Every structure is written in C-alpha cells, then in structure tokens.
mmCIF file with all atom_site columns, C-alpha atoms in Angstrom:
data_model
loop_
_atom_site.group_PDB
_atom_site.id
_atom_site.type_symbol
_atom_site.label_atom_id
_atom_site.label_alt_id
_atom_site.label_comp_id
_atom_site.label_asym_id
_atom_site.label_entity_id
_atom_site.label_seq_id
_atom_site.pdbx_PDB_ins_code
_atom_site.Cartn_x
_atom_site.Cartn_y
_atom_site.Cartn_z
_atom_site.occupancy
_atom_site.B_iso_or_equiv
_atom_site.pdbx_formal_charge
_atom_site.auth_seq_id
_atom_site.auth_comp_id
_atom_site.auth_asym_id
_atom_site.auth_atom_id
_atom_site.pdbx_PDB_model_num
ATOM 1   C CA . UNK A 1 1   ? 11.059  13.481  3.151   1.00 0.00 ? 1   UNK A CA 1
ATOM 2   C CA . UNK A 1 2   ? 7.738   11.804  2.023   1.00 0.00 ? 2   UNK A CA 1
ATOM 3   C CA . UNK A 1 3   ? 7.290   8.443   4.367   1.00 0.00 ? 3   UNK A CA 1
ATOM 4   C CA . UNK A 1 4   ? 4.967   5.536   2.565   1.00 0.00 ? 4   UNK A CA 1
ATOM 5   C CA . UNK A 1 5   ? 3.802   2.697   4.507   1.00 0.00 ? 5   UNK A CA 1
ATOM 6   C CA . UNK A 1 6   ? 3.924   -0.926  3.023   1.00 0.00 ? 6   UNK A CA 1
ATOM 7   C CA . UNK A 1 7   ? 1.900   -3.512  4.155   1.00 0.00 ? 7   UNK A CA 1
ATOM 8   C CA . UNK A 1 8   ? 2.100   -6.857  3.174   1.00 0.00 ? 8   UNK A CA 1
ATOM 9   C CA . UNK A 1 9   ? 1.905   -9.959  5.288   1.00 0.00 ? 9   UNK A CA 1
ATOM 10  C CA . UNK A 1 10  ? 5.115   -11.504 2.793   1.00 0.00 ? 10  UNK A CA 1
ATOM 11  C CA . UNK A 1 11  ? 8.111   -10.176 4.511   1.00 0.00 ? 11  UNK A CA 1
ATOM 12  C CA . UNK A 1 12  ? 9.689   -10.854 0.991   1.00 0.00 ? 12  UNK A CA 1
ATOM 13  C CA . UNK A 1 13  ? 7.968   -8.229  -0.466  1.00 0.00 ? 13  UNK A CA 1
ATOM 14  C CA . UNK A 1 14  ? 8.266   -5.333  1.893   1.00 0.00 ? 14  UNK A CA 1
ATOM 15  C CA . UNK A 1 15  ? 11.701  -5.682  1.458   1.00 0.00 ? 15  UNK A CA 1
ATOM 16  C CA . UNK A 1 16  ? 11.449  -5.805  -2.098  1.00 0.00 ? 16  UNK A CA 1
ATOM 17  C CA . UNK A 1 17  ? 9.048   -2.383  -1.673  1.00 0.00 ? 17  UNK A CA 1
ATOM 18  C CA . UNK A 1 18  ? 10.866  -0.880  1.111   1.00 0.00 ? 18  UNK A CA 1
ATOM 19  C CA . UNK A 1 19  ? 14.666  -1.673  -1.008  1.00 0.00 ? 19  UNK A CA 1
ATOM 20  C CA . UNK A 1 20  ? 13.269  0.322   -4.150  1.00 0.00 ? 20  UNK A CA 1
ATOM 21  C CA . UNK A 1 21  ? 11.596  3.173   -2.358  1.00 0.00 ? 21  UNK A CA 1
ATOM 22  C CA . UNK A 1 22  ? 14.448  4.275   0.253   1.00 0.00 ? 22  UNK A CA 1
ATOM 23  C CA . UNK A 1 23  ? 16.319  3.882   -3.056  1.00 0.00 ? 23  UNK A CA 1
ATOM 24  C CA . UNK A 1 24  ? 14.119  6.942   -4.479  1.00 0.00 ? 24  UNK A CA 1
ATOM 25  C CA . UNK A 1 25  ? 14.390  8.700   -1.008  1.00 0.00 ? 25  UNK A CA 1
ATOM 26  C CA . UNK A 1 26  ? 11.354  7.722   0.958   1.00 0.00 ? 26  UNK A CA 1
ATOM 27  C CA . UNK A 1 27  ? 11.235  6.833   4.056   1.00 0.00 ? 27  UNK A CA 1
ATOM 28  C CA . UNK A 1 28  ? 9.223   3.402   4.544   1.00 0.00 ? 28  UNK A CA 1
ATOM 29  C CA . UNK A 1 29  ? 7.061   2.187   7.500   1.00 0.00 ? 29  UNK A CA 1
ATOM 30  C CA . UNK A 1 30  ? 6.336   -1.522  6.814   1.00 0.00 ? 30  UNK A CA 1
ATOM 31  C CA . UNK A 1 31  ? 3.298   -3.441  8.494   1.00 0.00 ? 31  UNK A CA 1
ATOM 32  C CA . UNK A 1 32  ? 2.486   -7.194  8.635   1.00 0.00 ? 32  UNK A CA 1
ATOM 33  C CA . UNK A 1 33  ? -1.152  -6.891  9.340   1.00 0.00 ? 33  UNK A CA 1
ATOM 34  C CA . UNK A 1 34  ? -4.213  -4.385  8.951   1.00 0.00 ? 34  UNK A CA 1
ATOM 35  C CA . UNK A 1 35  ? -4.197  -3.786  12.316  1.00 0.00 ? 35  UNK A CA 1
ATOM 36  C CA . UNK A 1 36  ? -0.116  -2.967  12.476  1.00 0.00 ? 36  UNK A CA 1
ATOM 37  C CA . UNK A 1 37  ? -0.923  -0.641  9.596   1.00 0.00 ? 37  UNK A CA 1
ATOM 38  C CA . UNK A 1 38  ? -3.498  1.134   11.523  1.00 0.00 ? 38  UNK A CA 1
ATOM 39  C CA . UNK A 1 39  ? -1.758  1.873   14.441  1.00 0.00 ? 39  UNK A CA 1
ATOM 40  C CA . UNK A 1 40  ? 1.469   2.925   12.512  1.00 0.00 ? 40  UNK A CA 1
ATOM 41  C CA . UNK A 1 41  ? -0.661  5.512   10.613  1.00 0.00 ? 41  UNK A CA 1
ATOM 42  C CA . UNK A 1 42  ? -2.127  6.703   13.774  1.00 0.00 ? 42  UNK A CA 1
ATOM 43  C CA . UNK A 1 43  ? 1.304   6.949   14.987  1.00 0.00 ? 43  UNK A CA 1
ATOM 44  C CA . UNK A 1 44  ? 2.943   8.520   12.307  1.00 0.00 ? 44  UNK A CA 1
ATOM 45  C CA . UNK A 1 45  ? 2.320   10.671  9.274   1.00 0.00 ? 45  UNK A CA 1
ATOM 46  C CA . UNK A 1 46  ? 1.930   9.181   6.689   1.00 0.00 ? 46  UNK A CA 1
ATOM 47  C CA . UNK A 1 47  ? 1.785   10.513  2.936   1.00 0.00 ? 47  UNK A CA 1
ATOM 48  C CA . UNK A 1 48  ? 1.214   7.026   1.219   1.00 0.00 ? 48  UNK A CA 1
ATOM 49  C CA . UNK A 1 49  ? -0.119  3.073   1.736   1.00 0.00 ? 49  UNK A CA 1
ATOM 50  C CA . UNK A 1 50  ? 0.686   0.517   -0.472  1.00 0.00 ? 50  UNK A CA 1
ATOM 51  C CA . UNK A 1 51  ? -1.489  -2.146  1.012   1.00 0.00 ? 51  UNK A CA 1
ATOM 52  C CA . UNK A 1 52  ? -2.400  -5.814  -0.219  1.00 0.00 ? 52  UNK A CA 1
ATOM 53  C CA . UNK A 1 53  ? -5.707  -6.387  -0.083  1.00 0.00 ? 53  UNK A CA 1
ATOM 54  C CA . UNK A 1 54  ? -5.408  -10.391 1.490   1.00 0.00 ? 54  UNK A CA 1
ATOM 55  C CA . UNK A 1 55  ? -4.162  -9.330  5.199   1.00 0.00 ? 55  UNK A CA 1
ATOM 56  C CA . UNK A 1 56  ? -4.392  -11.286 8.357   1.00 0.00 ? 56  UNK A CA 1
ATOM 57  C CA . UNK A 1 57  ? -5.817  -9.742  11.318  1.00 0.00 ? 57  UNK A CA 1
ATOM 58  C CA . UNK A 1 58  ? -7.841  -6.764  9.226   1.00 0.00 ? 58  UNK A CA 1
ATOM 59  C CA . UNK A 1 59  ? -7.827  -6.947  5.249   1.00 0.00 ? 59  UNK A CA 1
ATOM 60  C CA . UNK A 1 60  ? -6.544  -4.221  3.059   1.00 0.00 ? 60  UNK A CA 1
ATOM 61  C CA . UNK A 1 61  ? -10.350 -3.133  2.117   1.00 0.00 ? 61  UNK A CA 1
ATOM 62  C CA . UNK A 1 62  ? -10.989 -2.743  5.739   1.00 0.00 ? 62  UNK A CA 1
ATOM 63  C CA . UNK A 1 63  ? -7.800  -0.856  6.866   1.00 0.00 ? 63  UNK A CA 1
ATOM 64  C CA . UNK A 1 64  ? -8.365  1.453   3.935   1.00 0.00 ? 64  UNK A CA 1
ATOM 65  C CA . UNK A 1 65  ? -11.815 2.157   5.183   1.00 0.00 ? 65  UNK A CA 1
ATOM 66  C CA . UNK A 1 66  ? -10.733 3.197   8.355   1.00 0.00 ? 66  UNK A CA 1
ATOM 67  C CA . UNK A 1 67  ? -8.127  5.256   7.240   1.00 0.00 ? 67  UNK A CA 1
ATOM 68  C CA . UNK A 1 68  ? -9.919  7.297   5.565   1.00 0.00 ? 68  UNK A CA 1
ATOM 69  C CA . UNK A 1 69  ? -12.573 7.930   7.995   1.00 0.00 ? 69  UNK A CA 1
ATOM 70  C CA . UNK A 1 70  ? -9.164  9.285   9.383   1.00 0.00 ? 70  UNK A CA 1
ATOM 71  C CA . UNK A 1 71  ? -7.964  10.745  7.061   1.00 0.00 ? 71  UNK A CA 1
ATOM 72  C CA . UNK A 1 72  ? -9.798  11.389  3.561   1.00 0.00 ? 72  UNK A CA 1
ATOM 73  C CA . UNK A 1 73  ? -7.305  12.551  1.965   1.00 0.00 ? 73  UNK A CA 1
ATOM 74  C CA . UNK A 1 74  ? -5.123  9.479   2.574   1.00 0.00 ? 74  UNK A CA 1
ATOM 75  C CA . UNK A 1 75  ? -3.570  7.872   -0.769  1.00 0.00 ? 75  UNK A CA 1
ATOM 76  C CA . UNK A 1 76  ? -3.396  4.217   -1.362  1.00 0.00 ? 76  UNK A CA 1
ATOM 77  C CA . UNK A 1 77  ? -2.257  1.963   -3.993  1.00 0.00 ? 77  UNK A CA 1
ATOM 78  C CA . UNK A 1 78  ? -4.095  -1.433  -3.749  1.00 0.00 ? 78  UNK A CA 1
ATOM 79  C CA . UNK A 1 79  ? -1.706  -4.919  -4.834  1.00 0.00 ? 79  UNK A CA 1
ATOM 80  C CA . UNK A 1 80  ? -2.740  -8.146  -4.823  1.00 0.00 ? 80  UNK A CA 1
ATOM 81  C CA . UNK A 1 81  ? -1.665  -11.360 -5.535  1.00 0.00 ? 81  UNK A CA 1
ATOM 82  C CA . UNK A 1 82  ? -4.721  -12.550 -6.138  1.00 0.00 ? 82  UNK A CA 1
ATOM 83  C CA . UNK A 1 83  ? -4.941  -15.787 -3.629  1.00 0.00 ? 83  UNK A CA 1
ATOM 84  C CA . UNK A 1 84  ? -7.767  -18.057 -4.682  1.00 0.00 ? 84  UNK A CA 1
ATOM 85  C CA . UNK A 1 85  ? -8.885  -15.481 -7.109  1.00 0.00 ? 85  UNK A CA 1
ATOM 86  C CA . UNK A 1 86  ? -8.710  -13.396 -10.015 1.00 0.00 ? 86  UNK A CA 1
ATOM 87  C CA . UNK A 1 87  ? -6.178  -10.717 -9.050  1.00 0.00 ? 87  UNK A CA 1
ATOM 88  C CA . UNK A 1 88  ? -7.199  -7.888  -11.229 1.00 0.00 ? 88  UNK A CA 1
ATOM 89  C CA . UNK A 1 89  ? -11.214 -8.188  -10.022 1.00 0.00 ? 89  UNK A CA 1
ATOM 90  C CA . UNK A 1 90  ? -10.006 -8.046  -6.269  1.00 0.00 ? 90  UNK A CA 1
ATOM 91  C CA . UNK A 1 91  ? -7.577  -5.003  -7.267  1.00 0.00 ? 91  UNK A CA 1
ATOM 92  C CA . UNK A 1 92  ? -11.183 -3.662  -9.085  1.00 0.00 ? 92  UNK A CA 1
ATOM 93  C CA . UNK A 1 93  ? -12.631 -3.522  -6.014  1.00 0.00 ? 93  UNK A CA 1
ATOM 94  C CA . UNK A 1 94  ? -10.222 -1.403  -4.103  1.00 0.00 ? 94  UNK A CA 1
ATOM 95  C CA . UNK A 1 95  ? -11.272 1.024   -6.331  1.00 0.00 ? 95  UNK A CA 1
ATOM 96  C CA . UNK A 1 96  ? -14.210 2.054   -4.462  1.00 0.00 ? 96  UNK A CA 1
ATOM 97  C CA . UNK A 1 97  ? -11.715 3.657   -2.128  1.00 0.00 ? 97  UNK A CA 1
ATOM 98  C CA . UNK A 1 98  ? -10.423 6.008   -4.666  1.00 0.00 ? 98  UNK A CA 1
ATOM 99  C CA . UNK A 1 99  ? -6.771  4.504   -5.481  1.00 0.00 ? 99  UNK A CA 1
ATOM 100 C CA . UNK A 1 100 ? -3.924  5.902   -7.183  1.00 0.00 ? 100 UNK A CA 1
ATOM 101 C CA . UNK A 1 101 ? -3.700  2.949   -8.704  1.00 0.00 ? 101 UNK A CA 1
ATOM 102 C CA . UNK A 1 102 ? -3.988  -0.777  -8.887  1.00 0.00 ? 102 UNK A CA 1
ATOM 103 C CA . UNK A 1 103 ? -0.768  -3.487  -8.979  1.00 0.00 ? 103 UNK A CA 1
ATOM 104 C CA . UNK A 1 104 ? -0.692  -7.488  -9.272  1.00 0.00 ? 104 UNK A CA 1
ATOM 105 C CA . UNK A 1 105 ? 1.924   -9.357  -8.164  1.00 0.00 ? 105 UNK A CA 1
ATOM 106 C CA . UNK A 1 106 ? 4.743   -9.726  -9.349  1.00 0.00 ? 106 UNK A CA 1
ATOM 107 C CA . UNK A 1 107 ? 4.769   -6.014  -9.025  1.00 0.00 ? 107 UNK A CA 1
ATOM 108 C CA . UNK A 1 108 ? 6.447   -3.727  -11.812 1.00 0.00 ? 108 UNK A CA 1
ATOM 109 C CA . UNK A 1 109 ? 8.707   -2.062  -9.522  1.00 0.00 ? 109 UNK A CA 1
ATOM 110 C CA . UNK A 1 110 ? 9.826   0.572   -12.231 1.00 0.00 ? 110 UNK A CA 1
ATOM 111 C CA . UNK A 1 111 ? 6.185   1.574   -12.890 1.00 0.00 ? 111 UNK A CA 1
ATOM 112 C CA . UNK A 1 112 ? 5.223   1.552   -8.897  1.00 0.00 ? 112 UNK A CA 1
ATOM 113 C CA . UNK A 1 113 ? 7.971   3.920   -8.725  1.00 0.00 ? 113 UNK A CA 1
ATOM 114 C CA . UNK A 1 114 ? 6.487   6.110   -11.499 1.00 0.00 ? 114 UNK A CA 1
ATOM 115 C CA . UNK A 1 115 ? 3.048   6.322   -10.214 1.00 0.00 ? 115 UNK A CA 1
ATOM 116 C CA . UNK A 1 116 ? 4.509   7.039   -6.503  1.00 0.00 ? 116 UNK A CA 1
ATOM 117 C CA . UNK A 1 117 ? 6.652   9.603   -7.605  1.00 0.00 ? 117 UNK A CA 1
ATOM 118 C CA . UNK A 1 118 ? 3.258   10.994  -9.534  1.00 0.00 ? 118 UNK A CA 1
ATOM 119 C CA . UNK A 1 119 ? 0.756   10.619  -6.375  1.00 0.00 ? 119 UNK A CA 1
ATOM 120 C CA . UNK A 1 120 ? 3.411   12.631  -4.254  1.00 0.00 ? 120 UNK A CA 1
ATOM 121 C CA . UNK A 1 121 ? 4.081   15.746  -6.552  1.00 0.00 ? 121 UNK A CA 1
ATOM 122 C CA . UNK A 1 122 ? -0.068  16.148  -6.504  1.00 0.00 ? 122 UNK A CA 1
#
C-alpha cells in the first residue's frame, strides 16, 4: 500500500485529502506544520507529499527542500490557497522543486486523484 503525506495547517482540508485518498486505498500521514511533516517523513516511508506552500513553523518551499536533500527522489504536489497572493504564481514557484504537479484551492479532488494515481504507477 502506497502511504502519501498531507500537510496542511487547515484541519478541514486534510480531512477532505485524507477522506478521498484512503477512499482510493492509500494510506495517509497528515501534518499540521513543516516541521511535523519532516519528522513524519523521517519516520516513515513515504511515497508522496501533498504540501501547501503557506505553513507555520517551516513553509512548504522549505520542507520540500529538505526533503529532498533526503530524499531526491521524493514526489510532491504543491497547493495553495494563495493567502495574500496570487495562488497560481506561488504554486509557479514550487516548481523549482520538480512537482508532479501544481493545485489551487478549492482543490479538484477528482483530478488530484488522477495525477496521484499517475505519479505512483511511475
């Protein structure tokens, strides 16, 4: 069983996440903060992140740094809900990291299952 991490700091939305993907058959990790998400991943193997890039603690930019110092072959998907800003040009810069792929909030749940389902048959 493949085990993807969520981390968002809305506890509305990794339950949202975590619902639809045990749903599919993953097991789910959650995290509230960067730094939770860093020591689950050291803790546990883990085949997928789907972190927001606005975190307390660490942001999503930063934990996905370190994780792949880790780990370079670790896959993310970036979401954001854009805060202050313009969602899609945070999302842009997660991109740097290498993403499978990019979601705003709301997130299109049916489409985040597609492109999870794609990034762990790779």
């Amino acid at each position: 069983m493949k085990t993807i991490l969520v981390v968002d700091d809305a506890p509305m939305i990794r339950e949202l996440l975590k619902s639809v993907l045990e749903a599919e058959g993953y097991r789910v990790l959650e995290a509230a903060d960067g730094e939770e998400a860093i020591q689950i991943c050291h803790n546990n193997a883990i085949d997928l992140s789907i972190i927001d890039i606005f975190l307390p603690k660490k942001g999503g930019l930063q934990v996905m740094g370190e994780l792949i110092k880790a780990d370079s072959s670790h896959k993310f998907i970036a979401i954001s809900g854009g805060e202050a800003f313009n969602p899609e040009a945070i999302v842009e810069l997660a991109k740097v990291y290498d993403v499978v792929d990019t979601f705003t909030k709301p997130i299109d749940t049916r489409r985040l299952v597609d492109v999870v389902r794609t990034a762990l048959t790779d």
